[in-house]
Tab-separated table of C-alpha atoms in Angstrom:
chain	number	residue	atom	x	y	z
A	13	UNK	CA	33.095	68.844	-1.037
A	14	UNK	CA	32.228	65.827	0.387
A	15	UNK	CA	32.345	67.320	4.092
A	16	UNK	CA	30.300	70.281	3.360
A	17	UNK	CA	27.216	67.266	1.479
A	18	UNK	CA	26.950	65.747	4.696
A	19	UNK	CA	27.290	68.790	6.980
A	20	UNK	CA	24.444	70.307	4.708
A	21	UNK	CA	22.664	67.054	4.978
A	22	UNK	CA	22.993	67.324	8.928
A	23	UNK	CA	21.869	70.538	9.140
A	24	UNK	CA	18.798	70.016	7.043
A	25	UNK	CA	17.740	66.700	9.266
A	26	UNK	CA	18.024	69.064	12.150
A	27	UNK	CA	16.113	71.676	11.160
A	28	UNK	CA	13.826	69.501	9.783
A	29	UNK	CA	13.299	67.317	12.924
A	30	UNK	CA	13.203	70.464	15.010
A	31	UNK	CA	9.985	71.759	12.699
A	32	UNK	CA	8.686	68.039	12.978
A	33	UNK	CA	8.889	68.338	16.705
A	34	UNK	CA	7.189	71.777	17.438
A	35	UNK	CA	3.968	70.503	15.005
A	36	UNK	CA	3.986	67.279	16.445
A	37	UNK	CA	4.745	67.976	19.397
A	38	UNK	CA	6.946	64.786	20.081
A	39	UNK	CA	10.728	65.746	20.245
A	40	UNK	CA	12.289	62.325	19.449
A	41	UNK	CA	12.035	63.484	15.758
A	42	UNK	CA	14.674	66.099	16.821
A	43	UNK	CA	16.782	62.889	16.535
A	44	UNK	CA	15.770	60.925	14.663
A	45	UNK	CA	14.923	63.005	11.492
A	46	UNK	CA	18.835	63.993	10.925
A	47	UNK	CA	19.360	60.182	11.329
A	48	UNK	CA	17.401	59.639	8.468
A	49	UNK	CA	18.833	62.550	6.310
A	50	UNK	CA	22.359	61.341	7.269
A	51	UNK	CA	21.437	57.900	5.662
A	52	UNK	CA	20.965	59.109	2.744
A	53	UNK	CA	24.942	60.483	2.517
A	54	UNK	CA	26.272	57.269	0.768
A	55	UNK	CA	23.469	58.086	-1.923
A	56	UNK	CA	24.804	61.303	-2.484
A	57	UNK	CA	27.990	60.678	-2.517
A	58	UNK	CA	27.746	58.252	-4.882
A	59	UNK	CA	26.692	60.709	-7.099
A	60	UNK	CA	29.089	63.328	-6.114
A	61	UNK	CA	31.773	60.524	-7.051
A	62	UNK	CA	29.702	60.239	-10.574
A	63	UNK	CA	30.596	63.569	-11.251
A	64	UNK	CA	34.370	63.050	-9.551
A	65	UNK	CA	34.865	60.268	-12.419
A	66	UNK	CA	33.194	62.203	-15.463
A	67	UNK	CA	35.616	65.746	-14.231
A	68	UNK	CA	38.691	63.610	-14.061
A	69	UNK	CA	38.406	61.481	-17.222
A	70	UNK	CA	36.111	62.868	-19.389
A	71	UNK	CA	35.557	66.400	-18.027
A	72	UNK	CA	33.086	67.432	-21.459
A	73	UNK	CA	30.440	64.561	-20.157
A	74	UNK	CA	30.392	66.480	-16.359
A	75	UNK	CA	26.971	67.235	-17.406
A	76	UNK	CA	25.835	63.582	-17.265
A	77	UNK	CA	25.707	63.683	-13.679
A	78	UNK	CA	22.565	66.175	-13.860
A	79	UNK	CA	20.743	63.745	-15.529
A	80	UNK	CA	21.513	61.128	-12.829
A	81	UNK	CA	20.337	63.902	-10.264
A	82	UNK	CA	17.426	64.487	-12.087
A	83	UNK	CA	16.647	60.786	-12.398
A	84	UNK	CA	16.975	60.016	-8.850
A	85	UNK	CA	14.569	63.075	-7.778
A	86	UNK	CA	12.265	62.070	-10.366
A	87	UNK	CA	12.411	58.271	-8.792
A	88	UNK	CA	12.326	59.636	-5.416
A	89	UNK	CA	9.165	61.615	-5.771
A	90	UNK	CA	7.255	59.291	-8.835
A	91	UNK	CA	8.783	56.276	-8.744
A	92	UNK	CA	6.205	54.107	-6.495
A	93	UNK	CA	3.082	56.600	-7.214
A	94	UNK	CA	3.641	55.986	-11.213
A	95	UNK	CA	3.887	51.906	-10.228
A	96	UNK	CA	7.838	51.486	-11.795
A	97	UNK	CA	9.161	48.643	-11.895
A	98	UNK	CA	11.635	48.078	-8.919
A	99	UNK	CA	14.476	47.330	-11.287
A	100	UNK	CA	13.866	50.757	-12.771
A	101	UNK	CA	13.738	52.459	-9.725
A	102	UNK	CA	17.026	51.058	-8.233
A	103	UNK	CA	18.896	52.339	-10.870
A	104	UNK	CA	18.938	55.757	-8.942
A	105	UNK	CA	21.630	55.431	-6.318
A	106	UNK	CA	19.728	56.713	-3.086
A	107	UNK	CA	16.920	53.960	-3.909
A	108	UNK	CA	19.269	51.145	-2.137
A	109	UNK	CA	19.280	52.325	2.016
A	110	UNK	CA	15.312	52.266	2.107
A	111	UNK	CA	13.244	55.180	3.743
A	112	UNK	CA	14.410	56.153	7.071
A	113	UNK	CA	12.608	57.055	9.791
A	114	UNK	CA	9.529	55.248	7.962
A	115	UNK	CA	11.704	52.104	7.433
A	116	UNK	CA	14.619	50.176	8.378
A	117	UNK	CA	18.078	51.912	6.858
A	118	UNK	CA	19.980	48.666	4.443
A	119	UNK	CA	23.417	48.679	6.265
A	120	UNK	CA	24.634	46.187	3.854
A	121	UNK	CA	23.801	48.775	0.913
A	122	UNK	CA	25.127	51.384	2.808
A	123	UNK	CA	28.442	50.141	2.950
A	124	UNK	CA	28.526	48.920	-0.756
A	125	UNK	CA	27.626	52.539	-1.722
A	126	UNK	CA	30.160	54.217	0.587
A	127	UNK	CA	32.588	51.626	-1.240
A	128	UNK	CA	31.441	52.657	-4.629
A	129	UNK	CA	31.203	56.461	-3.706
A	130	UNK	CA	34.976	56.421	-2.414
A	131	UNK	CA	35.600	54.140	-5.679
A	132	UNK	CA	34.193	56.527	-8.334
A	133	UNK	CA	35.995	59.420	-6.173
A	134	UNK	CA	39.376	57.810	-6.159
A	135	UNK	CA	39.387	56.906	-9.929
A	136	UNK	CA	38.270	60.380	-10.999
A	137	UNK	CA	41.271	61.994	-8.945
A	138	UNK	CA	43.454	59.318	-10.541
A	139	UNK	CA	42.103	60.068	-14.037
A	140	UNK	CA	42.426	64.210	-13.321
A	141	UNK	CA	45.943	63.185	-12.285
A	142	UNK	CA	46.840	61.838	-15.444
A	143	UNK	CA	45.668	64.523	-17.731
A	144	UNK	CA	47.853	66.938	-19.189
A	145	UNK	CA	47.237	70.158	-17.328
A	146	UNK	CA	49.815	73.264	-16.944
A	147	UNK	CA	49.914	75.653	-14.379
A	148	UNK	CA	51.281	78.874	-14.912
């Protein structure tokens, strides 16, 4: 699941540069737009392992992780045009690497959210682990 998050995010970046080259007309955005999709990966994945942690402990409250979707869209496209406080806005997970290609990408909050995505992921396979399944 992971794998196929980032290859979609890849993909997108591409064809999103590519279209951002041909109306432009400058085709370093070929490059550099999937650079700044891929950034974004530690985000999502933090939210992936949200939903990793809900399924393996408490698999009723899997729906919680739409409303952390929902909140970080809403952040992402609102957040600074309604003037929210930062605090509020960095409670969405892909609010911490900045805005690539427009700004600098956080490597230190990159690598705290690939820590925390791989966290949440690991505990949720622990917790699905535990519970008391049967296979037939």
């Amino acid at each position: 699941m992971a794998l196929g998050v980032i290859g979609v995010l890849a993909v997108t970046g591409f064809a999103t540069g590519i279209g951002a080259a041909v109306s432009v007309g400058d085709s370093t955005y070929i490059l550099d737009v999937p650079g700044a999709h891929l950034a974004h990966a530690p985000g999502v994945l933090s939210i992936l392992g949200i939903a990793a942690l809900l399924y393996g402990l408490i698999p009723r409250a899997l729906g919680i992780t739409w409303g952390v979707v929902g909140y970080s869209l809403f952040v992402g496209m609102f957040g600074t045009t309604m003037d929210l406080p930062r605090r509020i806005q960095e409670l969405s997970p892909m609010e911490h690497i900045g805005q690539p290609p427009l700004e600098s990408v956080s490597w230190p909050a990159m690598s705290i959210l690939i820590l925390v995505a791989v966290g949440l992921m690991g505990a949720g396979l622990a917790g699905f682990r535990r519970r008391d399944l049967e296979s037939k």
